[in-house]
Amino acid sequence: MCGIVGTVAKTSVNQDIYDALTLLQHRGQDAAGIVTCEGTRLYLRKANGLVRDVFHTRHMFRLLGNMGIGHVRYPTAGSSSEVEAQPFYVNSPYGITLAHNGNLINNAELNEELTTKDLRHINTHSDSEVLLNVFAHALQNLHKITVDPDDVFQAVAAVHKRCIGAYAVVAMITGYGIVGFRDPHGIRPVVYGKRQTKQGTEYMIASENVALDVLGYKVLGDIAPGEAVYITKEGQLFKKQCADKIQYSPCLFEYVYLARPDSIIDKISVYKVRLRLGERLGEKILREQPDHDIDVVMPIPDTSRTAAATLARRIEVKFREGFVKNGYIGRTFIMPGQQMRKKSVRQKLNTIPLEFKGKNVLLVDDSIVRGTTAKEIIQMARDAGAKKVYFASAAPPVCYPNVYGIDMPAASELIAHQQDVATVANLIGADWLVYQDFSALVDAAHEGNANITRFEDSVFTGDYITGHIDADYLSALEQHRAEKQRKKNAESTMLDMVD
């Protein structure tokens, strides 16, 4: 997952984009970038690191203009090198920059077509650069000296015809405006809004509404699946449905873990979904463990706190905070590399032994993916004096690879893949383990918006909504991932030898 933002304003946009990216920092902590436009000149700053580390005062002074886009990345397809940081730029036609959240599953085919048929050069391994060139080529084929809204919408329609996968996009056409668009399934989130100033109306597009809310924008709505929103540099807004066929199916994992709890995605409150998940999980515990001996329920900060509170209330057990989180350590799920994730768990969390000593503790997490975090935290609870440690996952078992922009592409890395609940409990060291029922998760999200009849749920079901995913595709993806890791390990070894 990544975070994107784009804005057209009446005054300098550099600070607003910076602030929006800090509000979206939970969506990616690997790299950050901002590009702004003043007249026909572009100003770009991007690098690996957190937003606060990438942008210093000297960089902000150089980001001139009343229009710009920004991005925070965590690595999915491609590498984690600085050259992969977004936004990407292509000079023809007009000068276009683009930031993307998601993943194209036909990236290899598109790369080949762009190189051999469209005669466009792709400089990185990122599917976002491929998507940019597909969009740019569609605009160039119109052979127009200037750009109008219909041209932009035609280009987005061409993207929908060629690109398969998940994509929420902001793109800036130098000297003209900003366009935001979303794949025909609406897998990854993106919203847009406006605010009134003394100078006039300003617009912003972002991955989550929290970025708009905090900066004083009124949310106008989600960009619908297949839809494009185009905002000219003068501040005129146009929108159009650009896909021939849509199927509204946002990603379920956004509500479980990825999004902030104060976000509303596709008219569904993330906070309320997590409240309902806790209630349903509590009901399941009462069914399966009616004679439980749980003394206290504890969340694993931060994303499970909401569900843990309602779970505790439902089973009538005390809710306590047993872990203190160091907010300066990144989210372990999106840490690159197993060893880094394992190390950062101990750095990120510390126990309050008073809450554990001699008690039977139920730990609640939003989900279990690789199992690294759960195993470490269970051991921390035992080390703090817990008599028994039970574990509850507010999500169903994550059993299948994700190909739509979440970093879990290899089935062999998923602890629940082809394993029963008792085996997973044993692997993570829990006295017993309870997972959310899949139907309960769907119901909890569907209750927020009855108009959405299908969610993207492949990590739980193995059903890939876009099609075009088979065993050969997943095997190739796993091999590619393993090769990247081998190269990374080799580079680290060489650096150690040099040191």
PDB file of C-alpha atoms in Angstrom, residues 110-302:
ATOM      1  CA  LEU A 110       2.591  -3.785 -20.458  1.00  0.00           C
ATOM      2  CA  ASN A 111       6.307  -3.170 -20.070  1.00  0.00           C
ATOM      3  CA  GLU A 112       6.972  -5.239 -23.172  1.00  0.00           C
ATOM      4  CA  GLU A 113       4.268  -3.452 -25.171  1.00  0.00           C
ATOM      5  CA  LEU A 114       5.461  -0.013 -24.140  1.00  0.00           C
ATOM      6  CA  THR A 115       9.020  -0.842 -25.145  1.00  0.00           C
ATOM      7  CA  THR A 116       8.447  -2.644 -28.441  1.00  0.00           C
ATOM      8  CA  LYS A 117       5.216  -1.109 -29.759  1.00  0.00           C
ATOM      9  CA  ASP A 118       4.821   2.296 -28.136  1.00  0.00           C
ATOM     10  CA  LEU A 119       8.584   2.971 -28.207  1.00  0.00           C
ATOM     11  CA  ARG A 120       8.639   4.356 -24.693  1.00  0.00           C
ATOM     12  CA  HIS A 121      11.542   3.811 -22.302  1.00  0.00           C
ATOM     13  CA  ILE A 122      10.904   2.377 -18.838  1.00  0.00           C
ATOM     14  CA  ASN A 123      13.739   3.212 -16.473  1.00  0.00           C
ATOM     15  CA  THR A 124      12.772   1.308 -13.312  1.00  0.00           C
ATOM     16  CA  HIS A 125      11.111  -1.917 -12.202  1.00  0.00           C
ATOM     17  CA  SER A 126       8.103  -0.042 -10.821  1.00  0.00           C
ATOM     18  CA  ASP A 127       4.644  -0.722 -12.204  1.00  0.00           C
ATOM     19  CA  SER A 128       3.823   2.903 -11.354  1.00  0.00           C
ATOM     20  CA  GLU A 129       6.211   4.078 -14.069  1.00  0.00           C
ATOM     21  CA  VAL A 130       4.516   1.660 -16.454  1.00  0.00           C
ATOM     22  CA  LEU A 131       1.101   3.081 -15.550  1.00  0.00           C
ATOM     23  CA  LEU A 132       2.434   6.610 -16.089  1.00  0.00           C
ATOM     24  CA  ASN A 133       3.651   5.719 -19.568  1.00  0.00           C
ATOM     25  CA  VAL A 134       0.362   4.043 -20.495  1.00  0.00           C
ATOM     26  CA  PHE A 135      -1.449   7.247 -19.515  1.00  0.00           C
ATOM     27  CA  ALA A 136       1.096   9.470 -21.264  1.00  0.00           C
ATOM     28  CA  HIS A 137       1.006   7.400 -24.457  1.00  0.00           C
ATOM     29  CA  ALA A 138      -2.792   7.630 -24.573  1.00  0.00           C
ATOM     30  CA  LEU A 139      -2.610  11.430 -24.314  1.00  0.00           C
ATOM     31  CA  GLN A 140       0.147  11.611 -26.926  1.00  0.00           C
ATOM     32  CA  ASN A 141      -1.921   9.563 -29.381  1.00  0.00           C
ATOM     33  CA  LEU A 142      -4.522  12.343 -29.392  1.00  0.00           C
ATOM     34  CA  HIS A 143      -1.972  14.626 -31.097  1.00  0.00           C
ATOM     35  CA  LYS A 144      -3.261  17.718 -29.342  1.00  0.00           C
ATOM     36  CA  ILE A 145      -1.195  20.832 -28.705  1.00  0.00           C
ATOM     37  CA  THR A 146      -3.255  21.653 -25.619  1.00  0.00           C
ATOM     38  CA  VAL A 147      -5.216  19.530 -23.140  1.00  0.00           C
ATOM     39  CA  ASP A 148      -8.910  19.738 -22.267  1.00  0.00           C
ATOM     40  CA  PRO A 149     -10.979  17.609 -19.852  1.00  0.00           C
ATOM     41  CA  ASP A 150     -12.251  15.288 -22.594  1.00  0.00           C
ATOM     42  CA  ASP A 151      -8.657  14.507 -23.580  1.00  0.00           C
ATOM     43  CA  VAL A 152      -7.839  13.577 -19.996  1.00  0.00           C
ATOM     44  CA  PHE A 153     -10.887  11.341 -19.696  1.00  0.00           C
ATOM     45  CA  GLN A 154     -10.057   9.597 -22.985  1.00  0.00           C
ATOM     46  CA  ALA A 155      -6.574   8.878 -21.668  1.00  0.00           C
ATOM     47  CA  VAL A 156      -7.964   7.452 -18.411  1.00  0.00           C
ATOM     48  CA  ALA A 157     -10.353   5.263 -20.421  1.00  0.00           C
ATOM     49  CA  ALA A 158      -7.351   3.954 -22.353  1.00  0.00           C
ATOM     50  CA  VAL A 159      -5.614   3.122 -19.060  1.00  0.00           C
ATOM     51  CA  HIS A 160      -8.649   1.109 -17.962  1.00  0.00           C
ATOM     52  CA  LYS A 161      -8.553  -0.867 -21.208  1.00  0.00           C
ATOM     53  CA  ARG A 162      -4.866  -1.774 -20.869  1.00  0.00           C
ATOM     54  CA  CYS A 163      -4.130  -1.988 -17.139  1.00  0.00           C
ATOM     55  CA  ILE A 164      -5.303  -4.863 -14.931  1.00  0.00           C
ATOM     56  CA  GLY A 165      -5.042  -4.693 -11.164  1.00  0.00           C
ATOM     57  CA  ALA A 166      -5.454  -2.143  -8.416  1.00  0.00           C
ATOM     58  CA  TYR A 167      -4.664   1.520  -8.909  1.00  0.00           C
ATOM     59  CA  ALA A 168      -5.615   4.742  -7.204  1.00  0.00           C
ATOM     60  CA  VAL A 169      -3.753   7.509  -9.027  1.00  0.00           C
ATOM     61  CA  VAL A 170      -2.994  11.206  -8.928  1.00  0.00           C
ATOM     62  CA  ALA A 171      -1.255  12.664 -11.978  1.00  0.00           C
ATOM     63  CA  MET A 172      -0.245  16.223 -12.788  1.00  0.00           C
ATOM     64  CA  ILE A 173      -0.115  17.562 -16.329  1.00  0.00           C
ATOM     65  CA  THR A 174       2.360  20.421 -16.310  1.00  0.00           C
ATOM     66  CA  GLY A 175       0.680  23.773 -16.755  1.00  0.00           C
ATOM     67  CA  TYR A 176      -2.801  22.266 -17.041  1.00  0.00           C
ATOM     68  CA  GLY A 177      -4.094  20.496 -13.930  1.00  0.00           C
ATOM     69  CA  ILE A 178      -4.359  17.382 -11.789  1.00  0.00           C
ATOM     70  CA  VAL A 179      -6.309  14.195 -12.441  1.00  0.00           C
ATOM     71  CA  GLY A 180      -7.264  11.514  -9.934  1.00  0.00           C
ATOM     72  CA  PHE A 181      -8.659   8.150 -11.012  1.00  0.00           C
ATOM     73  CA  ARG A 182      -9.373   4.677  -9.708  1.00  0.00           C
ATOM     74  CA  ASP A 183      -9.439   1.179 -11.186  1.00  0.00           C
ATOM     75  CA  PRO A 184     -12.817  -0.261 -12.281  1.00  0.00           C
ATOM     76  CA  HIS A 185     -13.061  -2.351  -9.102  1.00  0.00           C
ATOM     77  CA  GLY A 186     -12.177   0.476  -6.708  1.00  0.00           C
ATOM     78  CA  ILE A 187      -9.773  -1.766  -4.809  1.00  0.00           C
ATOM     79  CA  ARG A 188      -7.567   0.960  -3.345  1.00  0.00           C
ATOM     80  CA  PRO A 189      -9.174   4.043  -1.751  1.00  0.00           C
ATOM     81  CA  VAL A 190      -9.087   7.661  -2.953  1.00  0.00           C
ATOM     82  CA  VAL A 191     -11.283  10.656  -2.058  1.00  0.00           C
ATOM     83  CA  TYR A 192     -11.516  14.288  -3.111  1.00  0.00           C
ATOM     84  CA  GLY A 193     -12.703  17.493  -1.480  1.00  0.00           C
ATOM     85  CA  LYS A 194     -12.651  21.277  -1.541  1.00  0.00           C
ATOM     86  CA  ARG A 195     -12.199  24.234   0.785  1.00  0.00           C
ATOM     87  CA  GLN A 196     -13.120  27.880   0.426  1.00  0.00           C
ATOM     88  CA  THR A 197     -10.474  30.544   0.957  1.00  0.00           C
ATOM     89  CA  LYS A 198     -10.402  34.301   0.477  1.00  0.00           C
ATOM     90  CA  GLN A 199      -8.581  33.729  -2.808  1.00  0.00           C
ATOM     91  CA  GLY A 200     -11.104  31.158  -4.070  1.00  0.00           C
ATOM     92  CA  THR A 201     -11.908  27.437  -4.074  1.00  0.00           C
ATOM     93  CA  GLU A 202      -9.097  24.912  -3.568  1.00  0.00           C
ATOM     94  CA  TYR A 203      -9.228  21.152  -4.189  1.00  0.00           C
ATOM     95  CA  MET A 204      -7.417  18.120  -2.818  1.00  0.00           C
ATOM     96  CA  ILE A 205      -7.337  14.423  -3.743  1.00  0.00           C
ATOM     97  CA  ALA A 206      -5.960  11.920  -1.200  1.00  0.00           C
ATOM     98  CA  SER A 207      -5.919   8.241  -0.257  1.00  0.00           C
ATOM     99  CA  GLU A 208      -7.923   8.786   2.930  1.00  0.00           C
ATOM    100  CA  ASN A 209     -10.288  11.519   4.070  1.00  0.00           C
ATOM    101  CA  VAL A 210      -8.248  12.214   7.224  1.00  0.00           C
ATOM    102  CA  ALA A 211      -5.798  14.210   5.114  1.00  0.00           C
ATOM    103  CA  LEU A 212      -8.643  16.404   3.878  1.00  0.00           C
ATOM    104  CA  ASP A 213     -10.389  16.724   7.236  1.00  0.00           C
ATOM    105  CA  VAL A 214      -7.355  17.937   9.160  1.00  0.00           C
ATOM    106  CA  LEU A 215      -6.437  20.474   6.473  1.00  0.00           C
ATOM    107  CA  GLY A 216      -9.916  21.989   6.389  1.00  0.00           C
ATOM    108  CA  TYR A 217     -11.270  20.433   3.195  1.00  0.00           C
ATOM    109  CA  LYS A 218     -14.865  19.309   2.878  1.00  0.00           C
ATOM    110  CA  VAL A 219     -15.004  15.798   1.476  1.00  0.00           C
ATOM    111  CA  LEU A 220     -17.027  15.732  -1.749  1.00  0.00           C
ATOM    112  CA  GLY A 221     -16.906  11.957  -2.038  1.00  0.00           C
ATOM    113  CA  ASP A 222     -14.921   8.907  -2.997  1.00  0.00           C
ATOM    114  CA  ILE A 223     -13.683   8.724  -6.558  1.00  0.00           C
ATOM    115  CA  ALA A 224     -15.902   5.925  -7.832  1.00  0.00           C
ATOM    116  CA  PRO A 225     -14.475   2.788  -9.451  1.00  0.00           C
ATOM    117  CA  GLY A 226     -13.513   3.653 -13.024  1.00  0.00           C
ATOM    118  CA  GLU A 227     -14.158   7.353 -12.436  1.00  0.00           C
ATOM    119  CA  ALA A 228     -11.756  10.238 -13.045  1.00  0.00           C
ATOM    120  CA  VAL A 229     -11.745  13.681 -11.435  1.00  0.00           C
ATOM    121  CA  TYR A 230      -9.876  16.444 -13.290  1.00  0.00           C
ATOM    122  CA  ILE A 231      -9.080  19.792 -11.685  1.00  0.00           C
ATOM    123  CA  THR A 232      -7.645  22.538 -13.885  1.00  0.00           C
ATOM    124  CA  LYS A 233      -4.943  24.885 -12.625  1.00  0.00           C
ATOM    125  CA  GLU A 234      -7.612  27.620 -12.545  1.00  0.00           C
ATOM    126  CA  GLY A 235      -9.659  25.545 -10.105  1.00  0.00           C
ATOM    127  CA  GLN A 236     -12.414  24.078 -12.312  1.00  0.00           C
ATOM    128  CA  LEU A 237     -13.477  20.539 -11.435  1.00  0.00           C
ATOM    129  CA  PHE A 238     -14.710  17.984 -13.960  1.00  0.00           C
ATOM    130  CA  LYS A 239     -15.513  14.320 -13.417  1.00  0.00           C
ATOM    131  CA  LYS A 240     -16.550  11.418 -15.614  1.00  0.00           C
ATOM    132  CA  GLN A 241     -17.015   7.661 -15.514  1.00  0.00           C
ATOM    133  CA  CYS A 242     -14.287   6.326 -17.824  1.00  0.00           C
ATOM    134  CA  ALA A 243     -14.696   2.535 -17.561  1.00  0.00           C
ATOM    135  CA  ASP A 244     -17.042   0.425 -19.659  1.00  0.00           C
ATOM    136  CA  LYS A 245     -17.656  -2.059 -16.858  1.00  0.00           C
ATOM    137  CA  ILE A 246     -17.267  -1.570 -13.111  1.00  0.00           C
ATOM    138  CA  GLN A 247     -17.677  -3.799 -10.068  1.00  0.00           C
ATOM    139  CA  TYR A 248     -17.524  -1.897  -6.785  1.00  0.00           C
ATOM    140  CA  SER A 249     -15.287  -4.028  -4.580  1.00  0.00           C
ATOM    141  CA  PRO A 250     -12.966  -2.196  -2.165  1.00  0.00           C
ATOM    142  CA  CYS A 251     -10.254  -4.055  -0.284  1.00  0.00           C
ATOM    143  CA  LEU A 252     -11.425  -5.652   2.983  1.00  0.00           C
ATOM    144  CA  PHE A 253      -7.955  -5.439   4.493  1.00  0.00           C
ATOM    145  CA  GLU A 254      -8.183  -1.638   4.474  1.00  0.00           C
ATOM    146  CA  TYR A 255     -10.830  -1.888   7.199  1.00  0.00           C
ATOM    147  CA  VAL A 256      -8.919  -4.526   9.160  1.00  0.00           C
ATOM    148  CA  TYR A 257      -5.484  -2.918   9.270  1.00  0.00           C
ATOM    149  CA  LEU A 258      -4.316  -0.572   6.531  1.00  0.00           C
ATOM    150  CA  ALA A 259      -6.465   2.539   7.016  1.00  0.00           C
ATOM    151  CA  ARG A 260      -6.579   4.886   9.983  1.00  0.00           C
ATOM    152  CA  PRO A 261      -9.552   4.271  12.296  1.00  0.00           C
ATOM    153  CA  ASP A 262     -10.811   7.830  11.748  1.00  0.00           C
ATOM    154  CA  SER A 263     -11.077   7.285   7.991  1.00  0.00           C
ATOM    155  CA  ILE A 264     -14.283   6.677   6.072  1.00  0.00           C
ATOM    156  CA  ILE A 265     -13.673   4.606   2.960  1.00  0.00           C
ATOM    157  CA  ASP A 266     -16.436   4.185   0.407  1.00  0.00           C
ATOM    158  CA  LYS A 267     -18.924   5.529   2.961  1.00  0.00           C
ATOM    159  CA  ILE A 268     -17.880   2.871   5.493  1.00  0.00           C
ATOM    160  CA  SER A 269     -16.431   4.027   8.814  1.00  0.00           C
ATOM    161  CA  VAL A 270     -13.230   2.107   9.546  1.00  0.00           C
ATOM    162  CA  TYR A 271     -13.753   2.738  13.269  1.00  0.00           C
ATOM    163  CA  LYS A 272     -17.260   1.271  13.267  1.00  0.00           C
ATOM    164  CA  VAL A 273     -16.149  -1.779  11.316  1.00  0.00           C
ATOM    165  CA  ARG A 274     -13.520  -2.462  13.959  1.00  0.00           C
ATOM    166  CA  LEU A 275     -16.073  -1.964  16.729  1.00  0.00           C
ATOM    167  CA  ARG A 276     -18.321  -4.546  15.094  1.00  0.00           C
ATOM    168  CA  LEU A 277     -15.390  -6.935  14.599  1.00  0.00           C
ATOM    169  CA  GLY A 278     -14.735  -6.875  18.335  1.00  0.00           C
ATOM    170  CA  GLU A 279     -18.368  -7.601  19.145  1.00  0.00           C
ATOM    171  CA  ARG A 280     -18.536 -10.514  16.727  1.00  0.00           C
ATOM    172  CA  LEU A 281     -15.253 -11.946  17.951  1.00  0.00           C
ATOM    173  CA  GLY A 282     -16.486 -11.732  21.541  1.00  0.00           C
ATOM    174  CA  GLU A 283     -19.631 -13.624  20.570  1.00  0.00           C
ATOM    175  CA  LYS A 284     -17.519 -16.337  18.942  1.00  0.00           C
ATOM    176  CA  ILE A 285     -15.392 -16.713  22.079  1.00  0.00           C
ATOM    177  CA  LEU A 286     -18.543 -17.131  24.184  1.00  0.00           C
ATOM    178  CA  ARG A 287     -19.706 -19.854  21.783  1.00  0.00           C
ATOM    179  CA  GLU A 288     -16.406 -21.714  21.547  1.00  0.00           C
ATOM    180  CA  GLN A 289     -15.004 -21.052  25.030  1.00  0.00           C
ATOM    181  CA  PRO A 290     -18.091 -20.669  27.271  1.00  0.00           C
ATOM    182  CA  ASP A 291     -16.079 -21.672  30.346  1.00  0.00           C
ATOM    183  CA  HIS A 292     -13.077 -19.480  29.554  1.00  0.00           C
ATOM    184  CA  ASP A 293     -10.826 -18.314  32.373  1.00  0.00           C
ATOM    185  CA  ILE A 294      -9.717 -15.020  30.818  1.00  0.00           C
ATOM    186  CA  ASP A 295      -8.792 -12.453  33.462  1.00  0.00           C
ATOM    187  CA  VAL A 296      -7.994  -9.533  31.198  1.00  0.00           C
ATOM    188  CA  VAL A 297      -8.210  -8.479  27.534  1.00  0.00           C
ATOM    189  CA  MET A 298      -5.328  -6.511  26.069  1.00  0.00           C
ATOM    190  CA  PRO A 299      -4.925  -4.928  22.635  1.00  0.00           C
ATOM    191  CA  ILE A 300      -1.714  -5.025  20.652  1.00  0.00           C
ATOM    192  CA  PRO A 301      -1.355  -1.321  19.845  1.00  0.00           C
ATOM    193  CA  ASP A 302      -2.634   0.399  17.835  1.00  0.00           C
TER     194      ASP A 302
END
